[in-house]
mmCIF file of C-alpha atoms in Angstrom:
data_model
loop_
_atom_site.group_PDB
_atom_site.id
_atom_site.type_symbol
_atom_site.label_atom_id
_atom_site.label_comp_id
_atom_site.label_asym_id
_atom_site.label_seq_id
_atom_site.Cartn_x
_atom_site.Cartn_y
_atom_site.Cartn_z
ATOM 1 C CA UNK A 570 81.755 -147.102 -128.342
ATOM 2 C CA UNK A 571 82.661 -150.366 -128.493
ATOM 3 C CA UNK A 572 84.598 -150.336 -125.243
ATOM 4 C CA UNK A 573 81.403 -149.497 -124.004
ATOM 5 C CA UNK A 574 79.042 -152.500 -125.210
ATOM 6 C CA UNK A 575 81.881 -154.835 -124.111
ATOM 7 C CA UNK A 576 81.352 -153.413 -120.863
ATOM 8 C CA UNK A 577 77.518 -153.742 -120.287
ATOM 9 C CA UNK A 578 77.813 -157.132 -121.881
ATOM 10 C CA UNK A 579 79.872 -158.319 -118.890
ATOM 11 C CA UNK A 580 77.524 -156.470 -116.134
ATOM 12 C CA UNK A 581 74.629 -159.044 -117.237
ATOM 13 C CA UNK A 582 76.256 -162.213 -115.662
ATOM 14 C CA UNK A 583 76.919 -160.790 -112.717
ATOM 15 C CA UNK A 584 73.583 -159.313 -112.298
ATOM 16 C CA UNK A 585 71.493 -162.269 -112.807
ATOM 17 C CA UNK A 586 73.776 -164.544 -110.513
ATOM 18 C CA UNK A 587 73.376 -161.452 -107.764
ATOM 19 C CA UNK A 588 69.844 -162.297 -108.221
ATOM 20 C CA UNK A 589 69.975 -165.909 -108.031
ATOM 21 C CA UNK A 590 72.323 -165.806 -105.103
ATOM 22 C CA UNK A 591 69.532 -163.433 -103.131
ATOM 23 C CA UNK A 592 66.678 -166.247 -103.811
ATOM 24 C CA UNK A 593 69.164 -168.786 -102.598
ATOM 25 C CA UNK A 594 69.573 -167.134 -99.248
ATOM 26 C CA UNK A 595 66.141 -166.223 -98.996
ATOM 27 C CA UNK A 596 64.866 -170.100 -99.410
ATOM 28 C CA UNK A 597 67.297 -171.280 -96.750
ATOM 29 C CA UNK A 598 66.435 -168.743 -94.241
ATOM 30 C CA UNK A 599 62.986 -170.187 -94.965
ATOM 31 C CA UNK A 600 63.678 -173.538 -92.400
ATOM 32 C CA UNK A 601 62.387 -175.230 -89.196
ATOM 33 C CA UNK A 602 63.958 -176.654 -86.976
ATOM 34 C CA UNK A 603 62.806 -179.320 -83.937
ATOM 35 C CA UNK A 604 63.412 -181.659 -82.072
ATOM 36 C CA UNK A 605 61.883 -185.359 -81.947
ATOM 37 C CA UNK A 606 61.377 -187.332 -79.076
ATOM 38 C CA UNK A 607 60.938 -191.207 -78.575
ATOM 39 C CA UNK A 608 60.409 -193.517 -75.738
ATOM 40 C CA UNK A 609 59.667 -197.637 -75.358
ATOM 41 C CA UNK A 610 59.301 -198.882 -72.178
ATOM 42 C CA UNK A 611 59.183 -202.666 -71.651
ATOM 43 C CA UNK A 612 59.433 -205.334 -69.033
ATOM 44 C CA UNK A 613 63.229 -206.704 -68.384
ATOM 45 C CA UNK A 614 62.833 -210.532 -69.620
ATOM 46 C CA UNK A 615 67.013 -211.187 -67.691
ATOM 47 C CA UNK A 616 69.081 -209.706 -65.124
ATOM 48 C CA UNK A 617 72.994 -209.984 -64.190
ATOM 49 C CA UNK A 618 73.765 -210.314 -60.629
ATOM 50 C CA UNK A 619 77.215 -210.166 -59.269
ATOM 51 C CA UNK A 620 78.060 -211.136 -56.028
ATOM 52 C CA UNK A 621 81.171 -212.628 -54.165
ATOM 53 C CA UNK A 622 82.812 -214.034 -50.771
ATOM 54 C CA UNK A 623 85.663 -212.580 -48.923
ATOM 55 C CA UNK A 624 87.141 -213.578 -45.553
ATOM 56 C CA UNK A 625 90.587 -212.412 -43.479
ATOM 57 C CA UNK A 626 92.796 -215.018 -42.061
ATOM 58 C CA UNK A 627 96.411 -215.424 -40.642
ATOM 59 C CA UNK A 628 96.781 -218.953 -42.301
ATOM 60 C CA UNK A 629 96.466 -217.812 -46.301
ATOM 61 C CA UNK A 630 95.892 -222.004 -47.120
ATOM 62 C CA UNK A 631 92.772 -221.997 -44.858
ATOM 63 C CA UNK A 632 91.223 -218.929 -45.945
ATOM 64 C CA UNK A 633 91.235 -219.937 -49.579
ATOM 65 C CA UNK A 634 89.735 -223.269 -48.379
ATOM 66 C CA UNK A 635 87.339 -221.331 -46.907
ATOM 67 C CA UNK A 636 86.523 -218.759 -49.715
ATOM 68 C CA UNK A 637 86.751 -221.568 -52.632
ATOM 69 C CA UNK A 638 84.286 -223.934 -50.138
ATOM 70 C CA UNK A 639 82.087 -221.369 -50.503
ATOM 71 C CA UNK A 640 82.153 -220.904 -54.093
ATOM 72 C CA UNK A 641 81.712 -224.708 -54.638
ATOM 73 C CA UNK A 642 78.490 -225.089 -52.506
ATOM 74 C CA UNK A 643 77.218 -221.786 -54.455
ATOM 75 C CA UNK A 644 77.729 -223.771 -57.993
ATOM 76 C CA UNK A 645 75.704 -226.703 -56.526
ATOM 77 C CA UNK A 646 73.203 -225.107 -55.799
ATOM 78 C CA UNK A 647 72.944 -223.049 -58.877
ATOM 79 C CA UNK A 648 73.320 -226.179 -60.666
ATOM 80 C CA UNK A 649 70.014 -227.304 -58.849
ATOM 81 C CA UNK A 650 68.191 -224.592 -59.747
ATOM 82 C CA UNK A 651 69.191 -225.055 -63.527
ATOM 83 C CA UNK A 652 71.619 -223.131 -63.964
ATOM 84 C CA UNK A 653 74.482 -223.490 -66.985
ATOM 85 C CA UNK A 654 77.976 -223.407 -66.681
ATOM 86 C CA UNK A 655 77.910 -220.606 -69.166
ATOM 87 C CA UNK A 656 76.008 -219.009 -67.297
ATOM 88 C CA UNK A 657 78.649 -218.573 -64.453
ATOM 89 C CA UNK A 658 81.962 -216.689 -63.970
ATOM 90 C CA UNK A 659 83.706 -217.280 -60.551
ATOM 91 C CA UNK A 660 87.066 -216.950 -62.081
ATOM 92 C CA UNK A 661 87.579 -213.097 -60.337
ATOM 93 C CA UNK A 662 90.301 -214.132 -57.609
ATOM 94 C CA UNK A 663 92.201 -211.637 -55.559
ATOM 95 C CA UNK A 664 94.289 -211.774 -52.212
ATOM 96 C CA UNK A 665 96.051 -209.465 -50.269
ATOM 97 C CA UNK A 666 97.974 -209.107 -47.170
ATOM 98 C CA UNK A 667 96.311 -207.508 -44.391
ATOM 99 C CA UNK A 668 98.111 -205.002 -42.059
ATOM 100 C CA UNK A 669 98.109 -202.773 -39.069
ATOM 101 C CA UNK A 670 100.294 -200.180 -37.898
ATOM 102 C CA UNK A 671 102.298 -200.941 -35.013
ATOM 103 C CA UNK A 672 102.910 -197.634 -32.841
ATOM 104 C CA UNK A 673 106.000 -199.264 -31.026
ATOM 105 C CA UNK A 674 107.709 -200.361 -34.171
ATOM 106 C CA UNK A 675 106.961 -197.919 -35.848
ATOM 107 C CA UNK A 676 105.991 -199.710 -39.360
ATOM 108 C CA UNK A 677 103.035 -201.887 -40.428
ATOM 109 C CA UNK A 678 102.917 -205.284 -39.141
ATOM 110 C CA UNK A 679 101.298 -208.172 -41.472
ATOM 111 C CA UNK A 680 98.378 -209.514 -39.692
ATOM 112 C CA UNK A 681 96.641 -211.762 -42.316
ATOM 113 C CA UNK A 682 95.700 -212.177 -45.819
ATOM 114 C CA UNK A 683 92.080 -211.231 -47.512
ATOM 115 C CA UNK A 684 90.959 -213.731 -50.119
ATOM 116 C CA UNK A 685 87.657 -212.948 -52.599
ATOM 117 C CA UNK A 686 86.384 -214.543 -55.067
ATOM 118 C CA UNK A 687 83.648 -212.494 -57.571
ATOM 119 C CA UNK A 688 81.076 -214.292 -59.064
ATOM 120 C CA UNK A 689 78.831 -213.047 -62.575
ATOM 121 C CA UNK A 690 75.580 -215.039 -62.453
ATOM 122 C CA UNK A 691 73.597 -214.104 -65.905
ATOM 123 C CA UNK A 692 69.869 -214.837 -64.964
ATOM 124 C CA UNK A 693 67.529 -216.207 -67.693
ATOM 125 C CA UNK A 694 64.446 -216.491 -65.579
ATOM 126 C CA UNK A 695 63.757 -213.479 -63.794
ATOM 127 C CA UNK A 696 61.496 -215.327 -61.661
ATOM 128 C CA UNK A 697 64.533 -217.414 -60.504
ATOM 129 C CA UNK A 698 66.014 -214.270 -59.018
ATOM 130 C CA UNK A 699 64.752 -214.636 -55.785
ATOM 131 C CA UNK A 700 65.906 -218.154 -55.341
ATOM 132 C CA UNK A 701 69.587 -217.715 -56.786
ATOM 133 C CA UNK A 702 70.080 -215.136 -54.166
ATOM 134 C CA UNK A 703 68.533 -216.766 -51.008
ATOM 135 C CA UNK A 704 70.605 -220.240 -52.430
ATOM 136 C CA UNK A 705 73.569 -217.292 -52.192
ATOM 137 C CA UNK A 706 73.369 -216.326 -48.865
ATOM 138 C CA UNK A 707 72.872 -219.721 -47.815
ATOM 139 C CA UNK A 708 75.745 -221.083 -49.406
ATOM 140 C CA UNK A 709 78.004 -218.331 -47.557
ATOM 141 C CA UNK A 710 78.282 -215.775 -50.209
ATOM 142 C CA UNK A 711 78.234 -212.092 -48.120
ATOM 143 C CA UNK A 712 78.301 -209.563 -50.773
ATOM 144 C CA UNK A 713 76.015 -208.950 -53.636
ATOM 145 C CA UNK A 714 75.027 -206.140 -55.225
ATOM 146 C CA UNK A 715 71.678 -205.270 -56.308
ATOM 147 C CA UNK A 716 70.223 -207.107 -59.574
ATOM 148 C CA UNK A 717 71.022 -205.484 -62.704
ATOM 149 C CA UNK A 718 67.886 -205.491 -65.268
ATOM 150 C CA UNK A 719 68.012 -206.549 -69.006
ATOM 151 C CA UNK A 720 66.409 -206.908 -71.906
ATOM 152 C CA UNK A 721 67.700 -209.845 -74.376
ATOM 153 C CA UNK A 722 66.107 -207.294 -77.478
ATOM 154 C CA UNK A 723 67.623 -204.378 -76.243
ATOM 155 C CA UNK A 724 69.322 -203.024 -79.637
ATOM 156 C CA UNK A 725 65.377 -203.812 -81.455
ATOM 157 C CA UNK A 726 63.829 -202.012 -78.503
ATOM 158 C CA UNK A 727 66.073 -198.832 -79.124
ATOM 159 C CA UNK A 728 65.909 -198.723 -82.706
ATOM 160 C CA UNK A 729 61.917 -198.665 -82.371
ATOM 161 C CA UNK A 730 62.116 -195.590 -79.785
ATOM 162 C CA UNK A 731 64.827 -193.801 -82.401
ATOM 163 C CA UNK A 732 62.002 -194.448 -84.873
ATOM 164 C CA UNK A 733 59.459 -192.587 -82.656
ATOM 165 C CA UNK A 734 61.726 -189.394 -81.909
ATOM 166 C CA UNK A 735 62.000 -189.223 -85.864
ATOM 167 C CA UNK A 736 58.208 -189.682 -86.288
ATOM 168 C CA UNK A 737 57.695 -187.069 -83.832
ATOM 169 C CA UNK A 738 60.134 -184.166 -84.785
ATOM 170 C CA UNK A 739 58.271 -185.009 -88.258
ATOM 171 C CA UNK A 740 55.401 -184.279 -86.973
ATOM 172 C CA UNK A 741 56.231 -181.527 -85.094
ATOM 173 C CA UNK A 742 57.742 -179.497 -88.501
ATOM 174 C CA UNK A 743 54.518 -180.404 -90.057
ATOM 175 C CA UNK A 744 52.307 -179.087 -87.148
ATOM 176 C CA UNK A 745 54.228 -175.534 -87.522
ATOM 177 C CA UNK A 746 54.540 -175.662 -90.952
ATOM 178 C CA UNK A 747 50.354 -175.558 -91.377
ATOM 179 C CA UNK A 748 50.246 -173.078 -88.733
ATOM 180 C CA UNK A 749 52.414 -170.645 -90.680
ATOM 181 C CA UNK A 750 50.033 -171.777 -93.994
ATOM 182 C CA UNK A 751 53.319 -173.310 -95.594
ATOM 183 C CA UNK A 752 54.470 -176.212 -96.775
ATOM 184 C CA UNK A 753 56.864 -178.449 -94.984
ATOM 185 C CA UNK A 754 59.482 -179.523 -97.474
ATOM 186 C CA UNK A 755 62.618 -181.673 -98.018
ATOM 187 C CA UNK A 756 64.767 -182.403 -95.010
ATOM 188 C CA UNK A 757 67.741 -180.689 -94.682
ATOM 189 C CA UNK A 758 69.929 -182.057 -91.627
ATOM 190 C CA UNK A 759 69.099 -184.919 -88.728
ATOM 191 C CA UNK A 760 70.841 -185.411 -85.994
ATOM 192 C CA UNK A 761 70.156 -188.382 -83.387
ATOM 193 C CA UNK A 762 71.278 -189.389 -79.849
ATOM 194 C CA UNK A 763 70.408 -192.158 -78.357
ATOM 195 C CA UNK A 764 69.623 -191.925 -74.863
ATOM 196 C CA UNK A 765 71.395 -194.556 -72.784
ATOM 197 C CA UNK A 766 69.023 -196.997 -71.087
ATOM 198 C CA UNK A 767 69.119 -196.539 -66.905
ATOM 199 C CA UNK A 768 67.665 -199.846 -66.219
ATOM 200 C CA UNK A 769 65.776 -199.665 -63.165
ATOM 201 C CA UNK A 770 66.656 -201.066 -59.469
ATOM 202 C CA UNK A 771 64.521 -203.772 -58.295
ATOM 203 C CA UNK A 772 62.686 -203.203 -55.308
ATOM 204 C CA UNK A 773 64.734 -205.387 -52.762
ATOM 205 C CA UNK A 774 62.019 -205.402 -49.510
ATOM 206 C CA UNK A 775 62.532 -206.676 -46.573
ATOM 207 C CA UNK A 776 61.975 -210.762 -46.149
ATOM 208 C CA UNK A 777 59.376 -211.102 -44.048
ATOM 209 C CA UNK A 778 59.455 -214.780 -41.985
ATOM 210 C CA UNK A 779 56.237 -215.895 -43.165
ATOM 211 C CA UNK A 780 56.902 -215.435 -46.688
ATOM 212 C CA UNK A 781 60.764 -216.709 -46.390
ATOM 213 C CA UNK A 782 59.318 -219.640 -46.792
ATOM 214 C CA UNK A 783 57.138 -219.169 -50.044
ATOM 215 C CA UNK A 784 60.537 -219.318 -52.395
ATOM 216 C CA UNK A 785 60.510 -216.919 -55.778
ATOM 217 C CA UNK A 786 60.972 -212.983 -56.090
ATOM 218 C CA UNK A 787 57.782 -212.721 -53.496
ATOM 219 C CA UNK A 788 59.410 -214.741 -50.967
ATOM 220 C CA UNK A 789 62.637 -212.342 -50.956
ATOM 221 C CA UNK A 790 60.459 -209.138 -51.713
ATOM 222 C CA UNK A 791 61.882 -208.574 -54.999
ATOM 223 C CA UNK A 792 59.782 -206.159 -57.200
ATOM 224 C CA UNK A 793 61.323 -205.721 -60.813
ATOM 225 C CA UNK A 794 59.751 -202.584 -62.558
ATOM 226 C CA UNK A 795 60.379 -201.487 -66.487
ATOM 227 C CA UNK A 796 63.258 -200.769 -68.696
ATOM 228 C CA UNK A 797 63.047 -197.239 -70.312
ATOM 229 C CA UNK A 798 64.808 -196.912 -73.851
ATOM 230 C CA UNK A 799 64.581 -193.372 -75.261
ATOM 231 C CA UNK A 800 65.761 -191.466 -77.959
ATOM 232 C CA UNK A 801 66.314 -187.980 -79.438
ATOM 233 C CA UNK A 802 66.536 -186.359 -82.419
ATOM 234 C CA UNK A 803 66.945 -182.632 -83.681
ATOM 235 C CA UNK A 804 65.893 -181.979 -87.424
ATOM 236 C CA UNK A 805 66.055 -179.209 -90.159
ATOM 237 C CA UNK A 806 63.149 -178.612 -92.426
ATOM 238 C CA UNK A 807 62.345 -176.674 -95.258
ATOM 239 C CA UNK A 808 59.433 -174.381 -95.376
ATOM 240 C CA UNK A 809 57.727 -174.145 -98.761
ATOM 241 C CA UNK A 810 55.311 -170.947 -99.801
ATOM 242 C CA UNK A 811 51.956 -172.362 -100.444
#
């Protein structure tokens, strides 16, 4: 008999935490979960535009007088337009020997040297593009690559479009929450990406000859558009019974 009551004494415990276990799995299978969305999209206030000179010659002394003439009649020009020292890199130097293949002989046959020199412009003034370039090709400079868009408040600008995906997958709980007449409750899990920024390509047009002339972006048909900053987020909410 007393075996007995020690028995069902001990079956209690377990019972109640059975139960208490079953309304714990029932409340988390009671969850939502979305995903948030977020997007700024601003004008680029800089650009970087890189650019450089390269020329072949048998005679490696005059080809680096040629490349590094160049380079020095770029800087004084930049320097003209207003442009900083720091705001310059033309330290990029490379050369290498040029060669063909000789059939008779059988081997390659050194024919000349290649010398370039990469310059990093950062530009301040986007309406100083167009001028920096044409003062470019002027001073010799025969590659450059297409402008590369900035913003100098990029890191604000994506914080504010991480703040809209979160705003948004909050919203979006809520909205299903009141359609299923429940209550959206605590939050349970976020996770955020950030969406890298693909800054756009400016519009390079072609210079026309009667507005070569007029100087600026409109004079070298360059059309900047807008920096997109985005952002994601997925969330996990609890639903409440009313």
């Amino acid at each position: 008999m007393k075996l007995f009551k020690h028995i069902c004494f001990l079956s209690l415990p377990l019972f109640a935490a059975g139960t208490a276990l079953a309304e714990d799995t029932a409340d988390r299978h009671r969850q939502v979960v979305v995903d948030g969305q977020g997007e700024v999209s601003v004008a680029p206030d800089r650009a970087r535009l890189q650019m450089g000179v390269t020329h072949v010659d048998a005679n490696l002394l005059m080809v680096e007088a040629r490349v590094n003439e160049v380079v020095r009649a770029f800087l004084t020009a930049a320097g003209a337009l207003g442009l900083k020292d720091q705001q310059i890199d033309s330290s990029g130097t490379s050369i290498q020997p040029e060669y063909v293949w000789d059939e008779e002989q059988r081997s390659n046959r050194l024919v000349g040297y290649r010398v370039s020199r990469d310059i990093v412009v950062q530009v301040n003034r986007l309406d100083a593009l167009g001028d920096i370039m044409r003062q470019a090709t002027e001073a010799g400079i025969n590659q450059m690559q297409a402008p590369q868009l900035e913003h100098s408040r990029a890191r604000q600008i994506q914080q504010q479009a991480l703040v809209q995906a979160a705003r948004d997958a909050r919203d979006r709980a809520q909205l299903l929450a009141e359609t299923l007449d429940m209550r959206l409750g605590p939050l349970h899990r976020l996770q955020a990406a950030e969406v890298v920024p693909q800054p756009p390509m400016p519009k390079l047009m072609s210079m026309r000859a009667d507005m070569a002339a007029e100087g600026g972006n409109e004079g070298a048909g360059i059309a900047t558009g807008m920096l997109r900053f985005a952002a994601t987020v997925q969330a996990e909410f609890e639903l409440l019974l009313p």
